[in-house]
Short mmCIF file of C-alpha atoms and ligand atoms in Angstrom, two decimals:
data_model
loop_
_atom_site.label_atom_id
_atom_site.label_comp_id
_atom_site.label_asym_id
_atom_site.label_seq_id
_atom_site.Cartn_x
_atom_site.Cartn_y
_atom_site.Cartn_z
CA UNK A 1 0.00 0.00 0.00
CA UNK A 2 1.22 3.54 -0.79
CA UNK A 3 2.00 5.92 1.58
CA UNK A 4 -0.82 8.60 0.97
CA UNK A 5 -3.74 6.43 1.42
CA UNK A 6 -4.99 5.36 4.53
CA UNK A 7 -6.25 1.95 4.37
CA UNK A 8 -10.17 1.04 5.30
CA UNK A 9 -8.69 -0.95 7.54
CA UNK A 10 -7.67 1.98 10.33
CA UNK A 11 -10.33 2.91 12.87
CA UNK A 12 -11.08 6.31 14.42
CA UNK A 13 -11.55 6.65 18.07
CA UNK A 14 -15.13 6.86 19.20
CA UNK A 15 -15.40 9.67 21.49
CA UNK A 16 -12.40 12.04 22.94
CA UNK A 17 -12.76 9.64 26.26
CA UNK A 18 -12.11 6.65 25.07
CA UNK A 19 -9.34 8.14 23.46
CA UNK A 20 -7.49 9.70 26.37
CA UNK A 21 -8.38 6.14 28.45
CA UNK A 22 -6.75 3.88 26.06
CA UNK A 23 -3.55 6.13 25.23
CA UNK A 24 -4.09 5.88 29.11
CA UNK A 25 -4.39 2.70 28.87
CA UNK A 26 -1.13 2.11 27.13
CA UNK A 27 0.57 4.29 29.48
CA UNK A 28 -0.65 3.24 33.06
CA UNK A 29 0.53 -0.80 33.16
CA UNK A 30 2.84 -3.09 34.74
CA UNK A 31 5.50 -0.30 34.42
CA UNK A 32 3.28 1.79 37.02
CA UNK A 33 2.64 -0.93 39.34
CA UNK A 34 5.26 -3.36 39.01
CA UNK A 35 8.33 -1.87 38.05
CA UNK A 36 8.37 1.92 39.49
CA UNK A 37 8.54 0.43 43.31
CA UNK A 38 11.02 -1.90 42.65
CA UNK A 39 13.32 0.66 41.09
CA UNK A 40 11.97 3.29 43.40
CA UNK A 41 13.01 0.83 46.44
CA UNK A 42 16.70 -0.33 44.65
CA UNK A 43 17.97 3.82 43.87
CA UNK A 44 17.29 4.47 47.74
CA UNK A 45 13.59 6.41 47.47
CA UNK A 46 12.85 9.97 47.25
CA UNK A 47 15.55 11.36 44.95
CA UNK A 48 14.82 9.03 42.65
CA UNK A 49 11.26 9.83 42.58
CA UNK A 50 12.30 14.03 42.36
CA UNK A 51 14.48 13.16 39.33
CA UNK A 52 11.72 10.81 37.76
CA UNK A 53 9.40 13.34 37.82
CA UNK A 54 11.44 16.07 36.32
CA UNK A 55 11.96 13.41 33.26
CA UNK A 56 8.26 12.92 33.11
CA UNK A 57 7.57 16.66 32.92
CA UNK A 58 10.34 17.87 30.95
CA UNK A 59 10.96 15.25 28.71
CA UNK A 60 8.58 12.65 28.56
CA UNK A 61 5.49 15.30 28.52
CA UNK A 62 7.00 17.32 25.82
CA UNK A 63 7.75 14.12 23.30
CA UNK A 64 4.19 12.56 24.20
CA UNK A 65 2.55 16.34 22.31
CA UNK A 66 4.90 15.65 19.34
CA UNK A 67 4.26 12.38 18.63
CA UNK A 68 0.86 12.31 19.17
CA UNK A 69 0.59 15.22 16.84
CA UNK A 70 2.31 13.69 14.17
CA UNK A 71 0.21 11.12 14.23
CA UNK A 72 -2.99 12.91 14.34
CA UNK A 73 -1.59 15.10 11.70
CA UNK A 74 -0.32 12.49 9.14
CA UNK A 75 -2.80 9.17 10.25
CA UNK A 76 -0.21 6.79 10.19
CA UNK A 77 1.75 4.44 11.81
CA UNK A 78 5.41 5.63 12.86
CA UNK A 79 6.82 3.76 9.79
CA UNK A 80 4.76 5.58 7.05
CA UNK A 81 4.62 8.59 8.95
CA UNK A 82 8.64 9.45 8.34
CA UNK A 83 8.67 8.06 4.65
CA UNK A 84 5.66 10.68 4.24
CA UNK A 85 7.43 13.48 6.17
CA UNK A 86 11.00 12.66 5.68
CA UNK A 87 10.66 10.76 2.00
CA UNK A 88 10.70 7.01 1.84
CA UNK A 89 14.77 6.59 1.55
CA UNK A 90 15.74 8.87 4.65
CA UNK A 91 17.09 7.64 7.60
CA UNK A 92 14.70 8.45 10.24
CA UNK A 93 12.07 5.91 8.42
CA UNK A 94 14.85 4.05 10.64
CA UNK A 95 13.46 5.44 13.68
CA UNK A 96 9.93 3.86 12.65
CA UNK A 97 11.48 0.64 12.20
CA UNK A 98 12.84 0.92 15.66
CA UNK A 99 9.66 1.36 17.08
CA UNK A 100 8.18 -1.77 15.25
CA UNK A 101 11.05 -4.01 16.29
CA UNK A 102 11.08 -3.17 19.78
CA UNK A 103 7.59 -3.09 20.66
CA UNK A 104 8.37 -6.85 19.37
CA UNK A 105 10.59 -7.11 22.26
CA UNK A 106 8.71 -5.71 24.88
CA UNK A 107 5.70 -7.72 24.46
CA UNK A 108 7.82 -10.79 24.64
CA UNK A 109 8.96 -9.80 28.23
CA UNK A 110 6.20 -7.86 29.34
CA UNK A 111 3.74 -10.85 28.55
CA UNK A 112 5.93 -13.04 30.73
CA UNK A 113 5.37 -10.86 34.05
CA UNK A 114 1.84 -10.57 33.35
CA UNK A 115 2.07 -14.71 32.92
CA UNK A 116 3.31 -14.66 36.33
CA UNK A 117 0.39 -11.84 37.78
CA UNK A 118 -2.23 -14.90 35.91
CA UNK A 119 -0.45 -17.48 38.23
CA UNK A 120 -0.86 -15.15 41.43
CA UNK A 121 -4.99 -14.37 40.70
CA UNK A 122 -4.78 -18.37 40.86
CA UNK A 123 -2.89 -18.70 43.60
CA UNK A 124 -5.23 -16.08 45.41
CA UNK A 125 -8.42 -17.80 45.04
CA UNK A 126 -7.05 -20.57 45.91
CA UNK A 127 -5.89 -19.61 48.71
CA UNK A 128 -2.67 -20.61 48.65
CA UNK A 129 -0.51 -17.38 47.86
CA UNK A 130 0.21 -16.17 51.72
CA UNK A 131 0.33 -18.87 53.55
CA UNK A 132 3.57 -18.97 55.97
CA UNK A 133 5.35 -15.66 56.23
CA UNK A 134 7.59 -13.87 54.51
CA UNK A 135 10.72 -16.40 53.53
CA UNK A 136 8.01 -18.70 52.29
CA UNK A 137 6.03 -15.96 50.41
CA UNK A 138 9.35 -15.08 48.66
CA UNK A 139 10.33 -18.46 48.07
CA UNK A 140 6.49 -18.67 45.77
CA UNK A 141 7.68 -16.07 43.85
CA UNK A 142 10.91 -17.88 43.23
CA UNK A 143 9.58 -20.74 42.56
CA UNK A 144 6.84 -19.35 39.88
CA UNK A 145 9.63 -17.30 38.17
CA UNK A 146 11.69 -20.15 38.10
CA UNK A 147 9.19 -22.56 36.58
CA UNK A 148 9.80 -22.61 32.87
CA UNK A 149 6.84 -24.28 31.69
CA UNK A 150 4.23 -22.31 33.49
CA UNK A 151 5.73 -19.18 32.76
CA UNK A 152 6.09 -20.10 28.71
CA UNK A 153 1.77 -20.93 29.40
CA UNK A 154 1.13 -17.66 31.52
CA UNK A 155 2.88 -15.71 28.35
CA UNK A 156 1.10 -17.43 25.99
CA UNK A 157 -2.25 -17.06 27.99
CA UNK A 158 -1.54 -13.25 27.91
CA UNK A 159 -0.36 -12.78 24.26
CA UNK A 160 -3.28 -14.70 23.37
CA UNK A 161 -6.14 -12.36 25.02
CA UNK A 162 -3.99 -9.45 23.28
CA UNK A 163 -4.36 -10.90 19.60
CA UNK A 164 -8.35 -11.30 20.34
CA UNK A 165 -8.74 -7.94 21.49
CA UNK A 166 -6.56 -6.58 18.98
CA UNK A 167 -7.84 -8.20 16.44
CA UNK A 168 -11.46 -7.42 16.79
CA UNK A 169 -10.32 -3.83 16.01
CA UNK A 170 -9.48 -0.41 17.32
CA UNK A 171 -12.89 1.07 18.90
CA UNK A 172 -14.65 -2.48 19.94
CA UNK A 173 -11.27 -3.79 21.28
CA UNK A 174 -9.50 -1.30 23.23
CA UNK A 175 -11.61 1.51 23.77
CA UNK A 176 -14.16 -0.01 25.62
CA UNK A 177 -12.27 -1.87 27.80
CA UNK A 178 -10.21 0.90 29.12
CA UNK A 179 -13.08 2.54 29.87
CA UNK A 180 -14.04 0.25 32.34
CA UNK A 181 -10.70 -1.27 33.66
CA UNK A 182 -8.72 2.29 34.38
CA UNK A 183 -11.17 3.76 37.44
CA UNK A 184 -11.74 -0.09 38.71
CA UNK A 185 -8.13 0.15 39.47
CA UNK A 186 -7.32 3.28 40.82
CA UNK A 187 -10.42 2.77 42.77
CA UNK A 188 -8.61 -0.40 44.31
CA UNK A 189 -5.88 0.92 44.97
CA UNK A 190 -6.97 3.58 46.67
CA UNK A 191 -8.98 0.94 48.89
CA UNK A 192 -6.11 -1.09 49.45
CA UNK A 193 -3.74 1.97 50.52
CA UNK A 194 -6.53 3.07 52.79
CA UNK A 195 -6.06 -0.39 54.11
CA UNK A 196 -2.03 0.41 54.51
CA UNK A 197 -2.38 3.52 56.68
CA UNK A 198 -3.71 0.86 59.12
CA UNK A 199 -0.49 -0.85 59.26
CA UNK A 200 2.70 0.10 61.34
CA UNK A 201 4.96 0.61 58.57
CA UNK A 202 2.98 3.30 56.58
CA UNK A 203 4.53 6.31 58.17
CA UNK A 204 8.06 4.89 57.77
CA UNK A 205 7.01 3.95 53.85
CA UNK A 206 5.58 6.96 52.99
CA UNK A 207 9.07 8.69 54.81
CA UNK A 208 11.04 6.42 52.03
CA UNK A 209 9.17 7.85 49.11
CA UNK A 210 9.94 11.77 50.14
CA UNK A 211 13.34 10.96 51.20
CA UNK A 212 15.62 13.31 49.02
CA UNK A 213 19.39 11.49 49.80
CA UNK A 214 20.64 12.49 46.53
CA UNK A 215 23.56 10.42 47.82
CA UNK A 216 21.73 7.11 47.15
CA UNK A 217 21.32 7.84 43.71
CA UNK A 218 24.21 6.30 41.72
CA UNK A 219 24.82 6.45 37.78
CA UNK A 220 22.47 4.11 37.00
CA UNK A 221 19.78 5.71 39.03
CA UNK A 222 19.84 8.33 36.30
CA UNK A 223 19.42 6.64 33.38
CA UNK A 224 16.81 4.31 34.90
CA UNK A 225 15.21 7.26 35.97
CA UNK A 226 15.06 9.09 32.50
CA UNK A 227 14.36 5.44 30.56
CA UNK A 228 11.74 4.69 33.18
CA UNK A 229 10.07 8.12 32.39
CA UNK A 230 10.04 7.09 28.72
CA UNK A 231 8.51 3.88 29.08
CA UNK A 232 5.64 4.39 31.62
CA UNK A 233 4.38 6.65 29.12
CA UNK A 234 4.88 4.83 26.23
CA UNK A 235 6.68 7.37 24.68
CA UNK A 236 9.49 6.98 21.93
CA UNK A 237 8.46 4.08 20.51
CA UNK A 238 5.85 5.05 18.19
CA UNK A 239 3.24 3.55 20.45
CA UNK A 240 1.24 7.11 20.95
CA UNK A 241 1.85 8.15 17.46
CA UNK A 242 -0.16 5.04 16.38
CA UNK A 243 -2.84 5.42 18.76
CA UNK A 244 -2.33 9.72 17.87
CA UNK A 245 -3.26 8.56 14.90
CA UNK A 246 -6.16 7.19 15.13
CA UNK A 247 -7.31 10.96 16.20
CA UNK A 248 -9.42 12.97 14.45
CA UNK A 249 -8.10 15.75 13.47
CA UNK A 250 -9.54 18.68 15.50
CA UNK A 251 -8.83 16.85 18.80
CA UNK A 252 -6.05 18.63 21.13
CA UNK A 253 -3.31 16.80 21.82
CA UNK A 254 -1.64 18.75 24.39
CA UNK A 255 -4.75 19.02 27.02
CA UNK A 256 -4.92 14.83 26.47
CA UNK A 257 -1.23 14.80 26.89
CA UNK A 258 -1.32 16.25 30.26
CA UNK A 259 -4.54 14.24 30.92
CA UNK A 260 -2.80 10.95 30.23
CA UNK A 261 0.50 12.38 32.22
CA UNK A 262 -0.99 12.91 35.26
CA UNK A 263 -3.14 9.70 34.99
CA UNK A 264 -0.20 7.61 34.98
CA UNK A 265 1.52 10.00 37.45
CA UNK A 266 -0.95 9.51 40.22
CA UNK A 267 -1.08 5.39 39.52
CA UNK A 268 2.26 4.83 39.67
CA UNK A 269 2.68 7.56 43.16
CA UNK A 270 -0.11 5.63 44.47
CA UNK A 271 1.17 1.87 43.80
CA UNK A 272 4.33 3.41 45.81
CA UNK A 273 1.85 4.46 48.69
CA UNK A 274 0.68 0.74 49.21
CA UNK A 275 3.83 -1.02 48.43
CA UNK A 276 6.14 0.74 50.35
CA UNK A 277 4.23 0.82 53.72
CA UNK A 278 3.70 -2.77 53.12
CA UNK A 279 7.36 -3.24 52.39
CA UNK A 280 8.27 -2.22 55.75
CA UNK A 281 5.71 -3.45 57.72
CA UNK A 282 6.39 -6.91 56.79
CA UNK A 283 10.24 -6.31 56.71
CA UNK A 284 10.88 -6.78 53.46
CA UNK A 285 13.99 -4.71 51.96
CA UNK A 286 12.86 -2.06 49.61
CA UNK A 287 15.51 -3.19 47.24
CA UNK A 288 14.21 -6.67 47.31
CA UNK A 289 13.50 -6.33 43.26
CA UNK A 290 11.35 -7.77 40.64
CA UNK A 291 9.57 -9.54 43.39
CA UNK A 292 8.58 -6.71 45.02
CA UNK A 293 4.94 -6.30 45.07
CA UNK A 294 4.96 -10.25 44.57
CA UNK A 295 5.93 -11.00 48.57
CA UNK A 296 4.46 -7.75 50.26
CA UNK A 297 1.15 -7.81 48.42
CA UNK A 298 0.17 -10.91 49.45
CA UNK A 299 1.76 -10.39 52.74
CA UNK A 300 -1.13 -7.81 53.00
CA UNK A 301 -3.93 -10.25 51.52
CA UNK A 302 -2.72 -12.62 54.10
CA UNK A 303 -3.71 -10.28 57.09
CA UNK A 304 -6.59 -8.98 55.73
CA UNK A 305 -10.50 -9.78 55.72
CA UNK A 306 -11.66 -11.54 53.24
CA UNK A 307 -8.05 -11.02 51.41
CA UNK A 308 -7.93 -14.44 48.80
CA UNK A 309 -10.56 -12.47 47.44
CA UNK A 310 -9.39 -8.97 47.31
CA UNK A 311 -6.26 -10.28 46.36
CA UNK A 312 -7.56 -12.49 43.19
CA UNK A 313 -9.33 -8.83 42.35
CA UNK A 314 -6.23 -7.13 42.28
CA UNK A 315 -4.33 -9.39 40.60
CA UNK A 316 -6.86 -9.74 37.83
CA UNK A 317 -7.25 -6.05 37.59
CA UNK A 318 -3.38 -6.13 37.00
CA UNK A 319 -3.61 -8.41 34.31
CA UNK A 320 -6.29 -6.07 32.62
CA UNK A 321 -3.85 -3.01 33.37
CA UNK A 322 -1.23 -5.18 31.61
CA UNK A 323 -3.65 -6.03 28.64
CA UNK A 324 -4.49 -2.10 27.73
CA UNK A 325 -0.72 -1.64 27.71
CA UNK A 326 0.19 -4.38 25.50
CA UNK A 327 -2.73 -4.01 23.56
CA UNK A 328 -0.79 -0.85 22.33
CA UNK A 329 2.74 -2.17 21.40
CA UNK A 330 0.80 -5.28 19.54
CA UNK A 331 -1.21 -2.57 17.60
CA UNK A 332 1.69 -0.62 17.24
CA UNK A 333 3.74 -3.63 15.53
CA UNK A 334 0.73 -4.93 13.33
CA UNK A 335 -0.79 -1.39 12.01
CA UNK A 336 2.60 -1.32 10.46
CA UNK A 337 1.82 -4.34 8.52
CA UNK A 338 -2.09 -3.06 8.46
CA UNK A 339 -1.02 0.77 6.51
CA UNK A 340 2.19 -0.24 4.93
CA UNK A 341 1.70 -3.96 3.70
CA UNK A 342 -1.97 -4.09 2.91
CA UNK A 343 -2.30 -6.85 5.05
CA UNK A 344 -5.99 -7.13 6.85
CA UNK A 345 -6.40 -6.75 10.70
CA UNK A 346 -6.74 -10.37 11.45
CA UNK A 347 -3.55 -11.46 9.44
CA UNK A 348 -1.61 -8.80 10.80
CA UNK A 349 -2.20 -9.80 14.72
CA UNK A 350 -2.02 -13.27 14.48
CA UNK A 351 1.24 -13.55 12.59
CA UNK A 352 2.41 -10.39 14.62
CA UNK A 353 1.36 -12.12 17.57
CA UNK A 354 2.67 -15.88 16.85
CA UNK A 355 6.30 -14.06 16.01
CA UNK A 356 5.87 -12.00 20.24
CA UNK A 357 5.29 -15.97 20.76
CA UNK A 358 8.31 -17.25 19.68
CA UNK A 359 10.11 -13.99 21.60
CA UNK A 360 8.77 -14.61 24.62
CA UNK A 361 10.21 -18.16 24.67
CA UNK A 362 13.53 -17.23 26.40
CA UNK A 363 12.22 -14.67 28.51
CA UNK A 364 9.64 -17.25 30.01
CA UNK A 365 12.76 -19.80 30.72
CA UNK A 366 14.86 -17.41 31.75
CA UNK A 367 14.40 -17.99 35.67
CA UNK A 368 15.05 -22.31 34.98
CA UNK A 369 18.65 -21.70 34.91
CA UNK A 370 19.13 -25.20 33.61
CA UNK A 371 17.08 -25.03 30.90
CA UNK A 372 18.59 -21.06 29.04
CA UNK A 373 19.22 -19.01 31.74
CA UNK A 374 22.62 -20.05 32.60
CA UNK A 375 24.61 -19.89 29.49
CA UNK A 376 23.07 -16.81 28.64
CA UNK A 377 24.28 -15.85 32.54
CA UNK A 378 27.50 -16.81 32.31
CA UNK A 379 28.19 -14.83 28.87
CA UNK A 380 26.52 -11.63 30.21
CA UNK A 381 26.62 -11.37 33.51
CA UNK A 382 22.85 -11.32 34.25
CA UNK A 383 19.65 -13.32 33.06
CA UNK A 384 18.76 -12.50 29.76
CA UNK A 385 15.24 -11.29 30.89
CA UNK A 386 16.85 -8.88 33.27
CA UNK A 387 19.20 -7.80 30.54
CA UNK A 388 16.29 -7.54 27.76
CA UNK A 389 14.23 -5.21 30.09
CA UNK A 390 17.51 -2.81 30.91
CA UNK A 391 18.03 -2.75 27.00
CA UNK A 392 14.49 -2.13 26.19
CA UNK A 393 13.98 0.15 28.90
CA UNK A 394 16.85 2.36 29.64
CA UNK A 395 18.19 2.37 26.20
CA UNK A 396 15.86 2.08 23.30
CA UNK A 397 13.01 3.41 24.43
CA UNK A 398 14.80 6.65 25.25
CA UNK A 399 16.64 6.28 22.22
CA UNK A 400 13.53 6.13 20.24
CA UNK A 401 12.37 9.69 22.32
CA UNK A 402 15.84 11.53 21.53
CA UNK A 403 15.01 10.45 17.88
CA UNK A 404 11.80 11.81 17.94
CA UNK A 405 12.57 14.98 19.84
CA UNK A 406 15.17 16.05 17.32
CA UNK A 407 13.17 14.83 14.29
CA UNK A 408 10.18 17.12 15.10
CA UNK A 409 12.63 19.69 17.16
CA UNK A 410 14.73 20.16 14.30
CA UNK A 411 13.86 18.45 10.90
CA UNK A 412 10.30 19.22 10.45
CA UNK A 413 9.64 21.92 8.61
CA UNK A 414 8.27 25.44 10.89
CA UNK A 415 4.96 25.00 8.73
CA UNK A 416 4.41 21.62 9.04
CA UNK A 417 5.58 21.27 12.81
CA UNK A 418 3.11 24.23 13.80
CA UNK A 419 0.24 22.47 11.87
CA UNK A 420 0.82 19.23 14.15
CA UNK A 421 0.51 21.29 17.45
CA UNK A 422 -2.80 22.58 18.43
CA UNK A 423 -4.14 25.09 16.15
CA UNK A 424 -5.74 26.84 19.24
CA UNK A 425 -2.97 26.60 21.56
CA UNK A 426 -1.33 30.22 22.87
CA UNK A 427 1.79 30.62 20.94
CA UNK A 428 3.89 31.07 24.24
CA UNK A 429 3.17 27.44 24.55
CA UNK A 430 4.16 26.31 21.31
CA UNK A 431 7.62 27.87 21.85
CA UNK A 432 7.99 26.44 25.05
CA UNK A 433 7.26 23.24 23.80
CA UNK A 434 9.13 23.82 20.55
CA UNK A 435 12.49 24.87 22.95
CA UNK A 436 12.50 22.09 24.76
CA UNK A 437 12.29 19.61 21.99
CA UNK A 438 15.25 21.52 20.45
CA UNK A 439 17.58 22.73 22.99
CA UNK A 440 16.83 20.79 26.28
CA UNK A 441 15.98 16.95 25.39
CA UNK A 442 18.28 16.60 22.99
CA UNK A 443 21.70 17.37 24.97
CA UNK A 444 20.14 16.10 28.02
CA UNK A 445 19.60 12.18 27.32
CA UNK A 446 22.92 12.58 25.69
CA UNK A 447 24.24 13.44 28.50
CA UNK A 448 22.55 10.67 30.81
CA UNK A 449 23.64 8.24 28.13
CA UNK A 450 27.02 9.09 28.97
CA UNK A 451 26.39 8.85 32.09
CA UNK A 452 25.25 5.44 31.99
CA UNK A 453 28.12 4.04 30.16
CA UNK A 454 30.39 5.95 32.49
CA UNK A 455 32.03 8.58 29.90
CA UNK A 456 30.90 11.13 32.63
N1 PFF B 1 3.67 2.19 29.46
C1 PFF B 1 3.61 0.77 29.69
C2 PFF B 1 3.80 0.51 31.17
O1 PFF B 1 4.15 1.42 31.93
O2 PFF B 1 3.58 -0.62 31.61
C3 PFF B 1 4.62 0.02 28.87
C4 PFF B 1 4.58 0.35 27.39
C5 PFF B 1 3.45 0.08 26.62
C6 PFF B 1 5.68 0.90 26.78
C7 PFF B 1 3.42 0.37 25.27
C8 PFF B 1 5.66 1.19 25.41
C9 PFF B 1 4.53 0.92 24.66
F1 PFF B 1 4.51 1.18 23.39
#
């Protein structure tokens, strides 16, 4: 298909809501609640947190308005989108490419957690998740991560309900869900952290989170910080310029921008408030990792009324959380084959999906040393799941922002990058936006690049 016209298979979104609760959606996931208080907890707390936030607001907020804009502007998936603005030989088509091949890679790890979250809703309604205290509750997670064959089914489970939902199409499929599945959880967790402030260790958790010891944030804290910022938002990828594209036109992108911000702001602040306070109530070491909310959340369902049950709730509601993110980075890898290779919906996320399969083999195994893990271990250093989340997450994904930031910052043309931002929007605003883009992004995840491979 030729770049130019959109193919009848594309949808539009139904209603500005549904819009700003998918890219939402996308945004709020297991990076929110499982992976912001483990990192939070391993660079020492507060300072962490500070410089987070000054990513999200500075860098990630400005790169969300530009590529959602260029792909309300030009309707098309990141691919198509630079051979139509840059012409279909240039190098930043590159950048599109990125985009497609990593959202590849994230699924395939991403699907494997949320394997593991399907195992826990079991586990809860079983009743079997928190029995015996906190050695033993560890020792589950160990034991789930480590078994090879149920995490390879918990994956496929998971990529599975993401091909059906992304394959009965853009409004029926992921609109409607996040419509429902967003306030459900925030309204949980809200419940469960009024639950917390019942507990002995909130005070001393919620201390941890405000605690600015710049001293316990090392080089890595930096970049982990800035690729973290990048990745709860879905930003860089391509991921919001798909789903910007499915815009019509006259919608503003910078008031849903800030919408979907603070959205994922507050969820990932708040799944600090409950895991933290449970963290050191239950005298579990904040830096205790991936496994983080796997001991002290069921810790808390242990001790609480009627907690198999509230804990099989929140684990399913996790697993939704997890769906509306990857959701995205499947639609983001199959519209490419949708716009650019004529291929139709269903084709496009089943093959898409049955290649994230394949992916998601080694990252499933990864924990049963015996079967992949340890070759892989002893060549690198680490597992390679814990190596494929540092590469997708501290260094392509904010690769993929820098990329966009100076694409828009500096090779757009003025006319064509002021007809992507909001026609309405004051013009003070536009500058500010446009300065950042060019002067501050750029030179500053340079700089925490360097920082992260030690040049500085
Ligand atoms: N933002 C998601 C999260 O925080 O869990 C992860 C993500 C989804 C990243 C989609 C990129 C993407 F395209």
């Amino acid at each position: 298909m030729t770049p130019g016209a959109p193919s009848p298979e594309r949808g539009v979104w139904v209603s500005r809501w549904g819009f700003v609760l998918a890219a939402a959606g996308s945004a709020v996931g297991l990076g929110n609640i499982w992976r912001f208080p483990y990192i939070v907890g391993e660079n020492g707390g507060g300072a962490f947190v500070l410089v987070y936030l000054l990513c999200i607001v500075f860098l990630g907020l400005p790169i969300l308005v530009a590529e959602l804009g260029m792909g309300r502007s030009v309707q098309r998936t990141p691919v198509g989108a630079f051979q139509l603005l840059a012409g279909r030989r240039s190098a930043w088509v590159g950048l599109g490419w990125l985009g497609v091949a990593v959202g590849f890679l994230l699924l395939s790890f991403y699907s494997v957690v949320a394997g593991w979250m399907l195992r826990y809703a079991f586990l809860a309604v079983s009743g079997a998740l928190s029995r015996g205290g906190v050695a033993e509750v560890q020792q589950t997670f160990g034991t789930i991560a480590g078994d090879g064959a149920g995490s390879v089914a918990g994956a496929l489970v998971f990529i599975g309900l993401n091909v059906a939902m992304v394959g009965a199409g853009i409004q029926r499929g992921v609109e409607r869900w996040s419509r429902i599945l967003m306030p459900a959880l925030l309204v949980l967790l809200l419940g469960l952290i009024g639950y917390a402030t019942t507990l002995d260790g909130f005070a001393v958790g919620v201390a941890f989170l405000f605690r600015f010891d710049l001293g316990a944030l090392d080089r890595g804290g930096l970049l982990e910080a800035l690729g973290h910022a990048f990745f709860t938002l879905s930003v860089g990828l391509g991921g919001m310029l798909t789903y910007g594209s499915y815009l019509p036109g006259r919608s503003g992108v910078v008031e849903n921008a800030v919408a979907i911000v603070l959205l994922d702001t507050v969820v990932a602040m708040l799944s600090c408030l409950l895991v933290f306070p449970l963290a050191f109530t239950f005298g579990l070491p904040p830096s205790e990792g991936p496994g983080l909310i796997f001991v002290s959340l069921p810790m808390a369902f242990a001790q609480m009324p009627a907690g198999g049950f509230v804990g099989a709730v929140f684990f399913v509601l996790l697993i939704c959380a997890a769906l509306t993110s990857g959701l995205s980075m499947l639609e983001l890898a199959a519209s490419y084959f949708i716009d650019e290779r004529g291929w139709t919906r269903r084709q496009a996320v089943t093959r898409v999906g049955g290649i994230i399969a394949v992916l998601a083999l080694p990252c499933a195994l990864t924990g049963s040393t015996e079967v992949f893990g340890s070759g892989f271990e002893a060549l690198v250093g680490r597992s390679y799941f814990d190596f494929l989340v540092d590469l997708v997450t501290n260094w392509l994904t904010p690769l993929g922002g820098l990329g966009f930031a100076l694409f828009v910052g500096w090779r757009l043309g003025p006319g064509v990058r002021r007809g992507q931002f909001d026609e309405g929007a004051p013009e003070a605003v536009y500058r500010g936006w446009l300065a950042v883009l060019r002067f501050l992004a750029p030179p500053a995840i340079v700089l925490i690049f360097l920082r992260g491979i030690g040049l500085l």
